[in-house]
CSV table of C-alpha atoms in Angstrom, one decimal:
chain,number,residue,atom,x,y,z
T,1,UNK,CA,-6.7,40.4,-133.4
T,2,UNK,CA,-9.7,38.2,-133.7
T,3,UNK,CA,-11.4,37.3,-130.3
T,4,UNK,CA,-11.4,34.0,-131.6
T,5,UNK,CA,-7.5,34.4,-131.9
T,6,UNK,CA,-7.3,35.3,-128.2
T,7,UNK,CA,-9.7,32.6,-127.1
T,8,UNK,CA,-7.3,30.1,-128.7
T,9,UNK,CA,-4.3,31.2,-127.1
T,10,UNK,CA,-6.0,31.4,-123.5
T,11,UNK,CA,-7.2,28.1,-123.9
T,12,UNK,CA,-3.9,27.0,-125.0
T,13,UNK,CA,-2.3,29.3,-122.3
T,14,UNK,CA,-4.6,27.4,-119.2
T,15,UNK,CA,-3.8,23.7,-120.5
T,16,UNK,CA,0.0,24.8,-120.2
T,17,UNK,CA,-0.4,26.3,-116.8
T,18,UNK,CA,-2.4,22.7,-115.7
T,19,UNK,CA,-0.2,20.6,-117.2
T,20,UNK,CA,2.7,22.5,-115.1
T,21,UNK,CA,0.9,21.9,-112.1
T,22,UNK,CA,0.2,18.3,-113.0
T,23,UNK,CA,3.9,18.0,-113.0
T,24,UNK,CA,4.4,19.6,-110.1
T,25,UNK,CA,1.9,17.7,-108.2
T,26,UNK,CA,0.2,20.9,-107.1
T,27,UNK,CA,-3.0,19.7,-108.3
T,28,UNK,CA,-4.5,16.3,-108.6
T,29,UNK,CA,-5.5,15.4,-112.0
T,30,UNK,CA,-9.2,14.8,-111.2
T,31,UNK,CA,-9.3,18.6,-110.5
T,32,UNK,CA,-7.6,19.6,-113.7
T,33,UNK,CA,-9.6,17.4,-115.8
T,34,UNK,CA,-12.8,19.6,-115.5
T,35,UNK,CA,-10.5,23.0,-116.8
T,36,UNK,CA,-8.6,20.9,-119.2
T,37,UNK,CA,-12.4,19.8,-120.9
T,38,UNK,CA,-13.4,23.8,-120.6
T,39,UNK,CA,-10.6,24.2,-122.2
T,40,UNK,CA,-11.0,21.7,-125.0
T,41,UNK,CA,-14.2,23.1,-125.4
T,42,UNK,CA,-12.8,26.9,-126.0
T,43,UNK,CA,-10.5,25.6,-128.2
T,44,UNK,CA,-13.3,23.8,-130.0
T,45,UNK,CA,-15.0,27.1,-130.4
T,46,UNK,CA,-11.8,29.1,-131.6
T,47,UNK,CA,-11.1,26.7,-134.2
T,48,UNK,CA,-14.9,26.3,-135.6
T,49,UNK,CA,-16.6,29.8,-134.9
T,50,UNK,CA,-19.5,28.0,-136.9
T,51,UNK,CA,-19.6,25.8,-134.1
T,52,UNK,CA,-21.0,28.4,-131.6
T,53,UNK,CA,-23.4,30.6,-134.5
T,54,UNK,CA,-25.3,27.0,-135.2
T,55,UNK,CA,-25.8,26.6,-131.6
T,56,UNK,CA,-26.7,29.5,-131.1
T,57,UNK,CA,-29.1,29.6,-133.9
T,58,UNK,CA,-30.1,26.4,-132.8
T,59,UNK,CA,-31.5,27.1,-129.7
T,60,UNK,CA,-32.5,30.6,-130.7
T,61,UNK,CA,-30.3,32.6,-129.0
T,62,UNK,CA,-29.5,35.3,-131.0
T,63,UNK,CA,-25.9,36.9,-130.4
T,64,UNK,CA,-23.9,33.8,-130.0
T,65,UNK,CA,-21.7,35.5,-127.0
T,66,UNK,CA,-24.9,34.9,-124.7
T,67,UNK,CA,-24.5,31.2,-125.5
T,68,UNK,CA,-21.3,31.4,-124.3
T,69,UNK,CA,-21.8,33.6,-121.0
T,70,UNK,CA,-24.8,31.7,-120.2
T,71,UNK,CA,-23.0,28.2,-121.0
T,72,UNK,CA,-20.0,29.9,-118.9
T,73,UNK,CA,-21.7,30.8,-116.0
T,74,UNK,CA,-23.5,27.4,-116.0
T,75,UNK,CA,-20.3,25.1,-115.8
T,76,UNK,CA,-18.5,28.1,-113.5
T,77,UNK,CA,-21.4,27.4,-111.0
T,78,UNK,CA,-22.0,23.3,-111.4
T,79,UNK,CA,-18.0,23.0,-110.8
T,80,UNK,CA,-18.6,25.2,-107.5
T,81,UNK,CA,-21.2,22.8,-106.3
T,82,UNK,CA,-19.0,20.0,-107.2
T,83,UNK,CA,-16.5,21.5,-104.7
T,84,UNK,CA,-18.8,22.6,-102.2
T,85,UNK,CA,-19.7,18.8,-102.3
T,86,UNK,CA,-15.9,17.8,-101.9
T,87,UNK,CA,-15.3,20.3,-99.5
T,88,UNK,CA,-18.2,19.2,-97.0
T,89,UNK,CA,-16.8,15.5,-97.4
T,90,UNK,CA,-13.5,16.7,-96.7
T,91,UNK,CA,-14.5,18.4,-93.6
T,92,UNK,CA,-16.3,15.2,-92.3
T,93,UNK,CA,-13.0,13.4,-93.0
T,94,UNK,CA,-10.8,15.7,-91.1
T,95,UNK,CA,-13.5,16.1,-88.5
T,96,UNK,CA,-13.5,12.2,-87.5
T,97,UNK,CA,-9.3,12.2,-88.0
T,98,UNK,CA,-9.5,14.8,-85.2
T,99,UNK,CA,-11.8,12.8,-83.2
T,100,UNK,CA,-9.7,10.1,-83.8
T,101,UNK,CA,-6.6,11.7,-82.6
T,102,UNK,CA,-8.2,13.3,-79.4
T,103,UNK,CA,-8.9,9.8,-78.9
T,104,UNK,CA,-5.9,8.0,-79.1
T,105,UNK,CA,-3.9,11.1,-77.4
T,106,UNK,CA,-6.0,9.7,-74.2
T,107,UNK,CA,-5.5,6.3,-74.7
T,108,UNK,CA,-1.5,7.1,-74.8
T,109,UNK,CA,-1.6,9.5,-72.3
T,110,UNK,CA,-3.4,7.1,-70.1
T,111,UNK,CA,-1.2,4.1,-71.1
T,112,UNK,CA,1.8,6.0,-70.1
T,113,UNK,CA,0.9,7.0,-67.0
T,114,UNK,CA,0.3,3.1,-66.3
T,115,UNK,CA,3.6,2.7,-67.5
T,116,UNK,CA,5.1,5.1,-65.2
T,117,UNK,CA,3.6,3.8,-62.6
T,118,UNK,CA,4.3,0.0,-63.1
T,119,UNK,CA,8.1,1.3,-63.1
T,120,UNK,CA,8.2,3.3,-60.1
T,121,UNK,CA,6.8,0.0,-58.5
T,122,UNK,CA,9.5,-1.8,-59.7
T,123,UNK,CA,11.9,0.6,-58.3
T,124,UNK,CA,15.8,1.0,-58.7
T,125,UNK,CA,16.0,-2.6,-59.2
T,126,UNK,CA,13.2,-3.5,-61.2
T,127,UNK,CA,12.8,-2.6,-65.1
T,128,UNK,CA,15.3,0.3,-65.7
T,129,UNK,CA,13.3,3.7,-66.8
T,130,UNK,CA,13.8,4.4,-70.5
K,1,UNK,CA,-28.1,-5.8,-81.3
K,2,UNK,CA,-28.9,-8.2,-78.2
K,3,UNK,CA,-32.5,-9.6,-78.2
K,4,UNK,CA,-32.5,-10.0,-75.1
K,5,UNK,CA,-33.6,-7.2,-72.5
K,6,UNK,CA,-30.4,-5.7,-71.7
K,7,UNK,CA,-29.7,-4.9,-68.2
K,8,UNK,CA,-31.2,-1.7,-66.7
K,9,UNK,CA,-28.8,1.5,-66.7
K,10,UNK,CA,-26.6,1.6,-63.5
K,11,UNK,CA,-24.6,4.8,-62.8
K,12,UNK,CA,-21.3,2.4,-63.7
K,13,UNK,CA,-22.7,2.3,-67.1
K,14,UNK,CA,-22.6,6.7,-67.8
K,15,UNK,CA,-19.4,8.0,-69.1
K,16,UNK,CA,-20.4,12.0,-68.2
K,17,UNK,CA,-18.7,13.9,-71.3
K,18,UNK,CA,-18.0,17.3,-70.6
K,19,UNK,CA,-17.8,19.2,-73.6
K,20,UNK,CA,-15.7,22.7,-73.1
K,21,UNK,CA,-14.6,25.4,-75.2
K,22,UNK,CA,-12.3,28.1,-73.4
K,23,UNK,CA,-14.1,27.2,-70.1
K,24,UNK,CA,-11.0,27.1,-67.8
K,25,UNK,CA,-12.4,29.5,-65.6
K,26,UNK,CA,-16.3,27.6,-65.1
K,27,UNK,CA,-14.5,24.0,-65.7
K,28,UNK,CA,-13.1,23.6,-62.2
K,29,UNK,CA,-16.3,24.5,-60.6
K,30,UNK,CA,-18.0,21.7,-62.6
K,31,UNK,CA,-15.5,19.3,-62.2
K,32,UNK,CA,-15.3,19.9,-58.5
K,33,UNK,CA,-19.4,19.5,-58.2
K,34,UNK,CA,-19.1,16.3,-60.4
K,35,UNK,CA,-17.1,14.7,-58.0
K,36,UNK,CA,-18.8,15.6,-55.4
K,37,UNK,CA,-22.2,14.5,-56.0
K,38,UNK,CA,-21.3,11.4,-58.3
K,39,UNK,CA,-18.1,10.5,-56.9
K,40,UNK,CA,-17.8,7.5,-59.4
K,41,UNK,CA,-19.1,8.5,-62.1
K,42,UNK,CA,-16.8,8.4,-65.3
K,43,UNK,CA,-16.0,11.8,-66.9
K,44,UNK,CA,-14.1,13.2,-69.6
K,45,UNK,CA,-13.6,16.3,-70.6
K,46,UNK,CA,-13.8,17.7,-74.7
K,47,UNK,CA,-11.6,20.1,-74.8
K,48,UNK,CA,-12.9,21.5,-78.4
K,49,UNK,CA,-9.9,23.5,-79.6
K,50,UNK,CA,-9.4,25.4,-76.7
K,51,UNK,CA,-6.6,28.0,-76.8
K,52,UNK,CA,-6.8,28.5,-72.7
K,53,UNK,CA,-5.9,25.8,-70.1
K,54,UNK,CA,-8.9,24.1,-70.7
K,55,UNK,CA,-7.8,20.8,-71.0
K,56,UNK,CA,-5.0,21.2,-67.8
K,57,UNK,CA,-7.6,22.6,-65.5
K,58,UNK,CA,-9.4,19.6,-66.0
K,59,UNK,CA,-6.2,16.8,-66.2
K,60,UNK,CA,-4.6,18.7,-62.3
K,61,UNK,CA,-8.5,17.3,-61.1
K,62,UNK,CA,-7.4,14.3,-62.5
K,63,UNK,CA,-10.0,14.1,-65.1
K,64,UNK,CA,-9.8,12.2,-68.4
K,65,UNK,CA,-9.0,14.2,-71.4
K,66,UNK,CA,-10.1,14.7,-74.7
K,67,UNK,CA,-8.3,17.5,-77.1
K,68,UNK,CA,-9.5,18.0,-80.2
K,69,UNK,CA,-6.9,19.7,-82.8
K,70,UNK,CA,-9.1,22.6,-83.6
K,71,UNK,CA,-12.6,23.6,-82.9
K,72,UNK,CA,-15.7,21.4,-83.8
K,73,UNK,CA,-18.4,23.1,-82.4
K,74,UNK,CA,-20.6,20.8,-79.2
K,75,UNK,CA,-22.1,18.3,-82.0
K,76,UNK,CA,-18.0,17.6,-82.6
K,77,UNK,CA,-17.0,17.2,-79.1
K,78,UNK,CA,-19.9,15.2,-78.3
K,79,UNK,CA,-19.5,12.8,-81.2
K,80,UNK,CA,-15.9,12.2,-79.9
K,81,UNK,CA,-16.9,11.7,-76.5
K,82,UNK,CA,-19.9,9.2,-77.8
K,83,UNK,CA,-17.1,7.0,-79.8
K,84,UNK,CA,-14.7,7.1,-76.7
K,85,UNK,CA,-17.9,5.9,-74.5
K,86,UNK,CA,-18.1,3.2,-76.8
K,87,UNK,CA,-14.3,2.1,-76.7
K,88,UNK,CA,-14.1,2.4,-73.3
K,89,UNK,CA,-16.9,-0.1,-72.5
K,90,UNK,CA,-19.4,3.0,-71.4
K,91,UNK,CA,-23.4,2.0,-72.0
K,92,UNK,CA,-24.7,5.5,-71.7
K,93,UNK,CA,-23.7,9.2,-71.9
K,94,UNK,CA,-24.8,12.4,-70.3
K,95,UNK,CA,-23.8,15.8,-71.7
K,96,UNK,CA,-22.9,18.1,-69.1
K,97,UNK,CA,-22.0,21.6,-70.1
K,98,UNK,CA,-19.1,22.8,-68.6
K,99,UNK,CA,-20.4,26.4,-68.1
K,100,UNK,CA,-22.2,25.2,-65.0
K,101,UNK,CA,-25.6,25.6,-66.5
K,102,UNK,CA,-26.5,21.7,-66.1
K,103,UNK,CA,-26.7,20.9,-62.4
K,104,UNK,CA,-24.7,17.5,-61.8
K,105,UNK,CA,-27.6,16.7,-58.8
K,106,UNK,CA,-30.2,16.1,-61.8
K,107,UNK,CA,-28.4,12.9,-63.8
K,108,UNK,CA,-30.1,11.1,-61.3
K,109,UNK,CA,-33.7,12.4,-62.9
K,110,UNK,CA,-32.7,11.7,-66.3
K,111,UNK,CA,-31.2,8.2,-65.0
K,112,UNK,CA,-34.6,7.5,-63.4
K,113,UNK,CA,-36.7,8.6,-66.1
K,114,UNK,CA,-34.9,6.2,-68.4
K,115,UNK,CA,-35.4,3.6,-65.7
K,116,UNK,CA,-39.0,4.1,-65.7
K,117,UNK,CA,-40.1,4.7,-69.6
K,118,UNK,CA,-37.4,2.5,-71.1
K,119,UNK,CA,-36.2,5.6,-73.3
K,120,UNK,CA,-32.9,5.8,-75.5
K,121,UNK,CA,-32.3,9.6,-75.1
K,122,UNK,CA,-33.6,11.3,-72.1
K,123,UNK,CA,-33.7,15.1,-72.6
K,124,UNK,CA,-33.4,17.2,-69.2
K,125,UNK,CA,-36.2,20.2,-70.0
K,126,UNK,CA,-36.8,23.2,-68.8
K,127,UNK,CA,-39.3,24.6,-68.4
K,128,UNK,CA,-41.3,21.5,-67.2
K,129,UNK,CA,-42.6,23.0,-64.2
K,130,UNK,CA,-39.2,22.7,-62.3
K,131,UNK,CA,-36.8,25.7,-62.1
K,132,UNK,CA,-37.3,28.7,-62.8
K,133,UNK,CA,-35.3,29.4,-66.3
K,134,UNK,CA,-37.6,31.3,-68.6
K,135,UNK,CA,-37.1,33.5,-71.8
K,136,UNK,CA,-39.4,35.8,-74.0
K,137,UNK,CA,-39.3,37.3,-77.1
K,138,UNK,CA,-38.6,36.0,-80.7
K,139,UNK,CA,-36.4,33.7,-79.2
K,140,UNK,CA,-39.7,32.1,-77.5
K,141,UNK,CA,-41.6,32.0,-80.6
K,142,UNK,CA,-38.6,29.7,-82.1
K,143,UNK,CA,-38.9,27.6,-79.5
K,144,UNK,CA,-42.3,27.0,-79.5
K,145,UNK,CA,-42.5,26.0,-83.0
K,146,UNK,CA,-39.3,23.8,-82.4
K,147,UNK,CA,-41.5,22.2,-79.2
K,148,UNK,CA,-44.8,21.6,-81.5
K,149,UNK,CA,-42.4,20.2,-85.0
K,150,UNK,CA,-40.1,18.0,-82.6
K,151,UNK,CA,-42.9,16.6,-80.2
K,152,UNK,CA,-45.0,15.4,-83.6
K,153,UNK,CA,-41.9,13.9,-85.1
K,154,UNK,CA,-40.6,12.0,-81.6
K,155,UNK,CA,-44.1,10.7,-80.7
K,156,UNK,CA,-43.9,12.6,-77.1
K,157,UNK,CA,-44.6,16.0,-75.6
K,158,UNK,CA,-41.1,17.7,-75.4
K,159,UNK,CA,-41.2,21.8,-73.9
K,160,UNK,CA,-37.4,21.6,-74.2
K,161,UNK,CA,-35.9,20.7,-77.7
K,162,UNK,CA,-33.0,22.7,-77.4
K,163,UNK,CA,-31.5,21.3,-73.8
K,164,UNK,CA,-28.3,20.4,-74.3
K,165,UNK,CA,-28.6,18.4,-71.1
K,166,UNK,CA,-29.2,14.4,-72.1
K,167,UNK,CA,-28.5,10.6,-71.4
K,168,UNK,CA,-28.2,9.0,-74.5
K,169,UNK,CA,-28.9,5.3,-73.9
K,170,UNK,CA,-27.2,2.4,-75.5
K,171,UNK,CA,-28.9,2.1,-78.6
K,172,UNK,CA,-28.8,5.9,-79.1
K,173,UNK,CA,-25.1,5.9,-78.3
K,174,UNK,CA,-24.5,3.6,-81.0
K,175,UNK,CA,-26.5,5.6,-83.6
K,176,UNK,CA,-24.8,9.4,-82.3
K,177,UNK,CA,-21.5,7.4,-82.2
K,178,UNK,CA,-21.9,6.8,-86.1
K,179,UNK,CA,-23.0,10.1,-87.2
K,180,UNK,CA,-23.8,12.7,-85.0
K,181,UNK,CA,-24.6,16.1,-86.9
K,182,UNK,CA,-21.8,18.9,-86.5
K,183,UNK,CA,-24.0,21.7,-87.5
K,184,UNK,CA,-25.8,24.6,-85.8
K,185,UNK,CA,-28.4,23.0,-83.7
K,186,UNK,CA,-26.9,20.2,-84.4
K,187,UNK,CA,-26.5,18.5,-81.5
K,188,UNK,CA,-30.2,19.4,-80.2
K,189,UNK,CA,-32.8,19.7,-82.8
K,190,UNK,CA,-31.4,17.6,-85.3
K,191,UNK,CA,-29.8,14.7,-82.5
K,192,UNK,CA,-33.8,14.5,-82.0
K,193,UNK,CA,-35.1,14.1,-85.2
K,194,UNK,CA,-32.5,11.9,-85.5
K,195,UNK,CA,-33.1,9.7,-83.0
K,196,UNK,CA,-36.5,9.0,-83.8
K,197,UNK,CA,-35.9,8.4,-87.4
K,198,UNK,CA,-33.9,5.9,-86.4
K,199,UNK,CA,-37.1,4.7,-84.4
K,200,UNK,CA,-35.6,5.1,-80.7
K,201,UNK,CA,-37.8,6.1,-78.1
K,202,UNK,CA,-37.3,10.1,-76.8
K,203,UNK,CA,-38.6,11.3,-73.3
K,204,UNK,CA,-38.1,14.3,-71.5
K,205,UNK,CA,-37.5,14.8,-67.9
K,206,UNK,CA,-38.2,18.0,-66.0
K,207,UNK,CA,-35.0,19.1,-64.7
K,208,UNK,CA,-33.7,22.7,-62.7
K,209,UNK,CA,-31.1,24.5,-64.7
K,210,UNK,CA,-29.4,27.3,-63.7
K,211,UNK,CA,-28.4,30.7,-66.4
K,212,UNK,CA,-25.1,30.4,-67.8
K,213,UNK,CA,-22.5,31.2,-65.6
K,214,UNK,CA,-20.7,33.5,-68.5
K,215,UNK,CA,-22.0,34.8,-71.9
K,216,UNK,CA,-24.8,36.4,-73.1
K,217,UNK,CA,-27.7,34.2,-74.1
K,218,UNK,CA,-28.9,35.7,-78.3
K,219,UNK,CA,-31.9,38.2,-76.9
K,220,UNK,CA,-32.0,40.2,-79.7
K,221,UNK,CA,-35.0,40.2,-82.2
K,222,UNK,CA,-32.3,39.5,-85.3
K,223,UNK,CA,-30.3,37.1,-84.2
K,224,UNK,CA,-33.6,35.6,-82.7
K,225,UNK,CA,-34.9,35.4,-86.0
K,226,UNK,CA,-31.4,34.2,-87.4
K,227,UNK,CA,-32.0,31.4,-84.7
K,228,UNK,CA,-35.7,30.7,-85.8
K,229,UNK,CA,-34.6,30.1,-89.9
K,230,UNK,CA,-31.8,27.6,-89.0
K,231,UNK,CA,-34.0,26.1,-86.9
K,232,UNK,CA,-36.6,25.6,-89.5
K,233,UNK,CA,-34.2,24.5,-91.9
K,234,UNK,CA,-32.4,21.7,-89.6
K,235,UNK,CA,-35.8,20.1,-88.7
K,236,UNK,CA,-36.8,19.8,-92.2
K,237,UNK,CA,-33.8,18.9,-93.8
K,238,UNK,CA,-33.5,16.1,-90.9
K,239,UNK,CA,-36.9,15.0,-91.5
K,240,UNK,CA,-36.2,15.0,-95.4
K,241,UNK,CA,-33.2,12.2,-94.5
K,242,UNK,CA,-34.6,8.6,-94.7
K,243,UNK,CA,-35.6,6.4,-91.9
K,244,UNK,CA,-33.3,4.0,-90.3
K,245,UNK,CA,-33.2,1.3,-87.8
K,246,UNK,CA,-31.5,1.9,-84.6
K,247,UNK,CA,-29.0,-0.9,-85.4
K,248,UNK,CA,-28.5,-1.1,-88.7
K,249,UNK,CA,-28.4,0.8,-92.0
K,250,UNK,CA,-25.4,3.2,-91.8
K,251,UNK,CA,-26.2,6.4,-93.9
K,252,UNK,CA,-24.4,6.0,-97.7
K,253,UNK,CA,-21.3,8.5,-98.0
K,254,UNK,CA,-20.7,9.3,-101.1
């Protein structure tokens, strides 16, 4: 088998396996759209091996795997960043909700106990309890 | 905000936030000093993801209560308690630790030094000729550098820029209510920095503290150094930020 046979069917193979999780809404698709465009790009590749050789010729790279390890590794660690990014922004988010929430647990807490005591002023006669 | 010169700081104005992280054993001590020395003074307590009784120690004094879900680290706590302050109609705040290493008996220095030099955050020192709290090693080569970097960027002399003990005035409060940092030295050397980029006016007050009543202080030459590179690289990182204005010009989020 060709190892342009067997990039064409793992790119194939991944675009399945997003779509699935599309469907399943176990991912949202602004995550999957970066690995469906690597995958487009494979694909690309597989179909047009004269593709990678020009490029690689190109920019004078002379085995055209390199271009594609080096390429590789480039998007493997700009879409780490990316989430790194999302991941820090994410944090801050859940960090003010739990702010937010130890907040308003002490405004209810203190709210109740005004409650409770308003009733037992009231006593037996005054607004029923619950 | 207001143009005109706002009323001077009155012990009614303080919320004292307590920040606490598994301190059910020092809390009650704290709490118990608190409310003896400022018996009016408005407290709450952070509990900061405590998994011990934390935050019932502190409601059975009859405390107010802050639980956050999980831990956020003291930057986390504090910002909660700043935003709280602020709902609660609270013009100042002093951070008290709740390890008993901040004496309760010394608001009343940072509250006067605030009186006299009109600052926005008062930071309680050590080292400033009262007390008697002193360390060596590494750890005091960090802290130098931190004193010379952070008393060049806030326009002041400062011996202490990794007190934890501060008021944080009204126009500070509204600035550390908005985004105070949740990072490692957070909530000292980069509150700051902070501060006077956003052109508020630091002091320092000389202030007794007493050693931590549990835990082991970082006295070893690694971690000391571990402690001295984070240092370096909050300051600069803060000073890369832009400048602000204490009221307006909230930070872009992405």
């Amino acid at each position: 088998m060709s190892g342009y046979v067997f990039a064409l069917i793992f790119a194939v193979g991944t675009v399945l396996i997003m779509f699935g999780l599309l469907r399943s809404r176990q991912m949202r698709e602004k995550y999957a759209t970066t690995w469906v465009l690597v995958c487009a790009v494979v694909l690309v590749l597989a179909v047009f091996p004269g593709l990678l050789e020009g490029a690689a010729d190109l920019l004078g790279i002379a085995t055209p795997v390199n271009l594609v390890f080096f390429v590789g590794a480039l998007a493997l660690l700009l879409i780490s960043v990316q989430y790194s990014v999302e991941l820090s922004r994410l944090e801050e988010r859940t960090r003010t909700l739990a702010e937010e929430a130890a907040i308003l647990r002490a405004e209810v807490e203190r709210l109740r106990a005004r409650v409770e005591e308003d009733e037992r002023r009231a006593g037996p006669g005054g607004v029923a309890p619950r | 905000m207001s143009v005109a010169a706002p009323a001077p700081l009155t012990l009614a104005d303080v919320l004292v936030v307590v920040p606490a992280w598994n301190e059910e054993e020092a809390l009650p001590r704290v709490l118990g000093e608190l409310a003896e020395v400022l018996p009016s003074a408005g407290v709450v307590v952070v509990s900061d993801g405590s998994r011990d009784r934390t935050a019932d120690v502190a409601r059975a004094r009859g405390v107010e209560v802050l639980e956050l879900p999980f831990n956020l680290g003291v930057g986390g706590a504090m910002r909660a308690g700043f935003v709280y302050a602020r709902r609660r109609g609270y013009r100042a705040v002093v951070q008290l630790d709740a390890d008993g290493q901040h004496d309760p008996r010394e608001i009343g220095a940072l509250l006067a030094c605030q009186a006299d030099t009109g600052a926005d955050l008062v930071i309680g020192a050590r080292f400033a000729g009262k007390g008697t709290y002193t360390v060596r090693g590494p750890r005091r080569w960090a802290m130098a550098f931190l004193r010379a970097v952070l008393s060049r960027v806030a326009g002041t002399r400062l011996t202490d820029a990794t007190s934890g003990f501060k008021l944080v005035g009204p126009r500070a409060l509204a600035v550390f209510a908005r985004d105070y940092p949740a990072e490692y030295l957070g909530d000292t050397v980069e509150a700051i920095v902070l501060a006077a980029r956003h052109g508020l006016r630091v002091r320092q007050t000389g202030v007794a503290m007493r050693l931590r009543a549990g835990g082991t202080p970082s006295q070893n030459p690694v971690r000391a150094a571990l402690f001295l590179g984070r240092a370096v690289v909050a300051v600069f990182v803060a000073l890369s930020r832009p400048r602000r204005d204490a009221d307006g010009g909230r930070r872009e989020v992405q």
